[in-house]
Amino acid sequence: MAMPSKEPKLKLTLKKTYCPVDMRLVRVKEVMNGNQITLACNHCGAVLWRREGAMWQAVANRLPMKRKP
């Protein structure tokens, strides 16, 4: 069963990725929301990947969430 290489591995998720705002290398945090797991950018809070079941899905609009100061 060959998986596309651009998807994060199931056991070891991506630790670093590029921030959609200023394209710098940032860490990713795993957010568990019920039975759904999302990978969000640590810098701007944009959700980059969403997992439903065994499938990782790239999130189309990678817009950052508004952070309260």
CSV table of N, CA and C in Angstrom, one decimal:
chain,number,residue,atom,x,y,z
A,1,MET,N,0.8,-1.2,0.0
A,1,MET,CA,0.0,0.0,0.0
A,1,MET,C,0.9,1.3,0.0
A,2,ALA,N,1.0,1.9,-1.1
A,2,ALA,CA,1.9,3.0,-1.3
A,2,ALA,C,1.1,4.3,-0.9
A,3,MET,N,1.7,5.1,-0.1
A,3,MET,CA,1.1,6.4,0.3
A,3,MET,C,1.7,7.5,-0.4
A,4,PRO,N,1.0,8.6,-0.7
A,4,PRO,CA,1.6,9.8,-1.3
A,4,PRO,C,2.7,10.3,-0.3
A,5,SER,N,3.8,10.8,-0.9
A,5,SER,CA,4.9,11.2,0.0
A,5,SER,C,4.6,12.5,0.7
A,6,LYS,N,3.7,13.3,0.1
A,6,LYS,CA,3.5,14.7,0.7
A,6,LYS,C,2.7,14.6,2.0
A,7,GLU,N,2.0,13.5,2.3
A,7,GLU,CA,1.2,13.4,3.5
A,7,GLU,C,2.1,13.0,4.7
A,8,PRO,N,1.8,13.5,5.8
A,8,PRO,CA,2.6,13.2,7.0
A,8,PRO,C,2.4,11.7,7.3
A,9,LYS,N,3.4,11.1,7.9
A,9,LYS,CA,3.3,9.7,8.3
A,9,LYS,C,2.3,9.6,9.4
A,10,LEU,N,1.6,8.4,9.5
A,10,LEU,CA,0.6,8.3,10.5
A,10,LEU,C,1.1,8.3,11.9
A,11,LYS,N,2.3,7.5,12.1
A,11,LYS,CA,2.7,7.5,13.5
A,11,LYS,C,3.6,8.7,13.9
A,12,LEU,N,4.4,9.1,13.0
A,12,LEU,CA,5.3,10.3,13.3
A,12,LEU,C,4.9,11.4,12.4
A,13,THR,N,4.0,12.3,12.9
A,13,THR,CA,3.5,13.4,12.1
A,13,THR,C,4.6,14.4,11.9
A,14,LEU,N,4.3,15.3,10.9
A,14,LEU,CA,5.3,16.3,10.6
A,14,LEU,C,5.6,17.2,11.8
A,15,LYS,N,6.9,17.4,12.1
A,15,LYS,CA,7.3,18.2,13.2
A,15,LYS,C,7.4,19.7,12.8
A,16,LYS,N,7.9,19.9,11.5
A,16,LYS,CA,8.2,21.2,11.1
A,16,LYS,C,7.6,21.4,9.7
A,17,THR,N,7.1,22.6,9.4
A,17,THR,CA,6.5,22.9,8.1
A,17,THR,C,6.7,24.4,7.8
A,18,TYR,N,6.2,24.8,6.7
A,18,TYR,CA,6.4,26.2,6.4
A,18,TYR,C,5.1,27.0,6.7
A,19,CYS,N,5.3,28.1,7.4
A,19,CYS,CA,4.2,28.9,7.8
A,19,CYS,C,3.5,29.6,6.6
A,20,PRO,N,2.2,29.5,6.5
A,20,PRO,CA,1.5,30.1,5.3
A,20,PRO,C,1.6,31.6,5.3
A,21,VAL,N,1.9,32.3,6.4
A,21,VAL,CA,1.9,33.7,6.5
A,21,VAL,C,3.2,34.3,5.9
A,22,ASP,N,4.4,33.9,6.5
A,22,ASP,CA,5.6,34.5,6.1
A,22,ASP,C,6.6,33.4,5.6
A,23,MET,N,6.2,32.2,5.3
A,23,MET,CA,7.0,31.1,4.7
A,23,MET,C,8.2,30.8,5.5
A,24,ARG,N,8.2,30.9,6.9
A,24,ARG,CA,9.3,30.5,7.6
A,24,ARG,C,9.1,29.1,8.2
A,25,LEU,N,10.2,28.4,8.5
A,25,LEU,CA,10.0,27.0,9.0
A,25,LEU,C,9.5,27.1,10.5
A,26,VAL,N,8.4,26.5,10.7
A,26,VAL,CA,7.9,26.5,12.1
A,26,VAL,C,7.5,25.1,12.6
A,27,ARG,N,7.3,25.0,13.9
A,27,ARG,CA,6.8,23.7,14.4
A,27,ARG,C,5.3,23.6,14.3
A,28,VAL,N,4.9,22.3,14.3
A,28,VAL,CA,3.5,22.0,14.2
A,28,VAL,C,3.0,21.5,15.5
A,29,LYS,N,1.8,21.9,15.9
A,29,LYS,CA,1.2,21.3,17.1
A,29,LYS,C,0.0,20.4,16.8
A,30,GLU,N,-0.1,19.3,17.5
A,30,GLU,CA,-1.2,18.4,17.2
A,30,GLU,C,-2.4,18.8,18.1
A,31,VAL,N,-3.5,19.1,17.5
A,31,VAL,CA,-4.7,19.5,18.3
A,31,VAL,C,-5.8,18.4,18.1
A,32,MET,N,-6.2,17.8,19.3
A,32,MET,CA,-7.2,16.8,19.2
A,32,MET,C,-8.5,17.4,19.5
A,33,ASN,N,-9.5,17.2,18.6
A,33,ASN,CA,-10.8,17.8,18.8
A,33,ASN,C,-11.8,16.7,18.6
A,34,GLY,N,-12.1,16.1,19.7
A,34,GLY,CA,-13.0,15.0,19.7
A,34,GLY,C,-12.3,13.8,19.0
A,35,ASN,N,-12.9,13.3,17.9
A,35,ASN,CA,-12.2,12.2,17.2
A,35,ASN,C,-11.4,12.7,16.0
A,36,GLN,N,-11.3,14.0,15.9
A,36,GLN,CA,-10.6,14.6,14.8
A,36,GLN,C,-9.3,15.2,15.2
A,37,ILE,N,-8.2,14.9,14.5
A,37,ILE,CA,-6.9,15.4,14.8
A,37,ILE,C,-6.5,16.4,13.8
A,38,THR,N,-6.1,17.6,14.2
A,38,THR,CA,-5.6,18.6,13.3
A,38,THR,C,-4.2,19.0,13.6
A,39,LEU,N,-3.4,19.3,12.6
A,39,LEU,CA,-2.1,19.8,12.8
A,39,LEU,C,-2.1,21.3,12.5
A,40,ALA,N,-1.7,22.1,13.5
A,40,ALA,CA,-1.8,23.5,13.3
A,40,ALA,C,-0.4,24.1,13.4
A,41,CYS,N,-0.2,25.2,12.7
A,41,CYS,CA,1.1,26.0,12.8
A,41,CYS,C,1.2,26.6,14.1
A,42,ASN,N,2.4,26.5,14.7
A,42,ASN,CA,2.7,27.1,16.0
A,42,ASN,C,2.8,28.6,16.0
A,43,HIS,N,3.1,29.1,14.8
A,43,HIS,CA,3.4,30.6,14.7
A,43,HIS,C,2.1,31.4,14.5
A,44,CYS,N,1.3,31.0,13.6
A,44,CYS,CA,0.1,31.8,13.3
A,44,CYS,C,-1.2,31.1,13.6
A,45,GLY,N,-1.1,29.8,14.0
A,45,GLY,CA,-2.4,29.1,14.3
A,45,GLY,C,-3.2,28.5,13.2
A,46,ALA,N,-2.6,28.6,12.0
A,46,ALA,CA,-3.4,28.1,10.8
A,46,ALA,C,-3.4,26.6,10.8
A,47,VAL,N,-4.5,26.0,10.6
A,47,VAL,CA,-4.6,24.5,10.5
A,47,VAL,C,-4.2,24.1,9.1
A,48,LEU,N,-3.1,23.2,9.1
A,48,LEU,CA,-2.5,22.8,7.9
A,48,LEU,C,-3.0,21.4,7.4
A,49,TRP,N,-3.2,20.5,8.4
A,49,TRP,CA,-3.7,19.2,8.1
A,49,TRP,C,-4.8,18.8,9.0
A,50,ARG,N,-5.7,18.0,8.4
A,50,ARG,CA,-6.8,17.5,9.2
A,50,ARG,C,-6.9,16.0,9.0
A,51,ARG,N,-7.1,15.2,10.1
A,51,ARG,CA,-7.2,13.8,10.0
A,51,ARG,C,-8.6,13.3,10.4
A,52,GLU,N,-9.2,12.6,9.5
A,52,GLU,CA,-10.5,11.9,9.8
A,52,GLU,C,-10.3,10.5,9.5
A,53,GLY,N,-10.4,9.7,10.6
A,53,GLY,CA,-10.2,8.2,10.4
A,53,GLY,C,-8.7,8.0,10.2
A,54,ALA,N,-8.3,7.3,9.1
A,54,ALA,CA,-6.9,7.0,8.8
A,54,ALA,C,-6.4,7.9,7.8
A,55,MET,N,-7.2,8.8,7.2
A,55,MET,CA,-6.7,9.7,6.1
A,55,MET,C,-6.4,11.1,6.6
A,56,TRP,N,-5.2,11.5,6.2
A,56,TRP,CA,-4.8,12.9,6.4
A,56,TRP,C,-5.3,13.7,5.2
A,57,GLN,N,-5.8,14.9,5.5
A,57,GLN,CA,-6.3,15.7,4.4
A,57,GLN,C,-5.6,17.1,4.6
A,58,ALA,N,-5.0,17.6,3.5
A,58,ALA,CA,-4.5,18.9,3.5
A,58,ALA,C,-5.6,19.9,3.5
A,59,VAL,N,-5.6,20.9,4.4
A,59,VAL,CA,-6.6,21.9,4.5
A,59,VAL,C,-6.4,22.9,3.4
A,60,ALA,N,-7.5,23.2,2.6
A,60,ALA,CA,-7.4,24.0,1.4
A,60,ALA,C,-7.1,25.5,1.7
A,61,ASN,N,-7.9,26.1,2.6
A,61,ASN,CA,-7.6,27.5,2.9
A,61,ASN,C,-6.8,27.5,4.2
A,62,ARG,N,-5.5,27.8,4.0
A,62,ARG,CA,-4.6,27.8,5.2
A,62,ARG,C,-4.6,29.1,5.9
A,63,LEU,N,-5.7,29.7,6.2
A,63,LEU,CA,-5.8,31.0,6.8
A,63,LEU,C,-5.5,30.9,8.3
A,64,PRO,N,-4.7,31.8,8.8
A,64,PRO,CA,-4.5,31.8,10.3
A,64,PRO,C,-5.7,32.2,11.1
A,65,MET,N,-5.9,31.6,12.2
A,65,MET,CA,-7.0,32.0,13.1
A,65,MET,C,-6.6,33.4,13.7
A,66,LYS,N,-7.5,34.2,14.0
A,66,LYS,CA,-7.3,35.5,14.6
A,66,LYS,C,-6.9,35.3,16.1
A,67,ARG,N,-5.6,35.7,16.4
A,67,ARG,CA,-5.1,35.5,17.8
A,67,ARG,C,-5.5,36.7,18.6
A,68,LYS,N,-6.0,36.5,19.8
A,68,LYS,CA,-6.3,37.6,20.7
A,68,LYS,C,-5.1,38.0,21.4
A,69,PRO,N,-4.8,39.3,21.4
A,69,PRO,CA,-3.5,39.8,22.1
A,69,PRO,C,-3.5,39.7,23.6
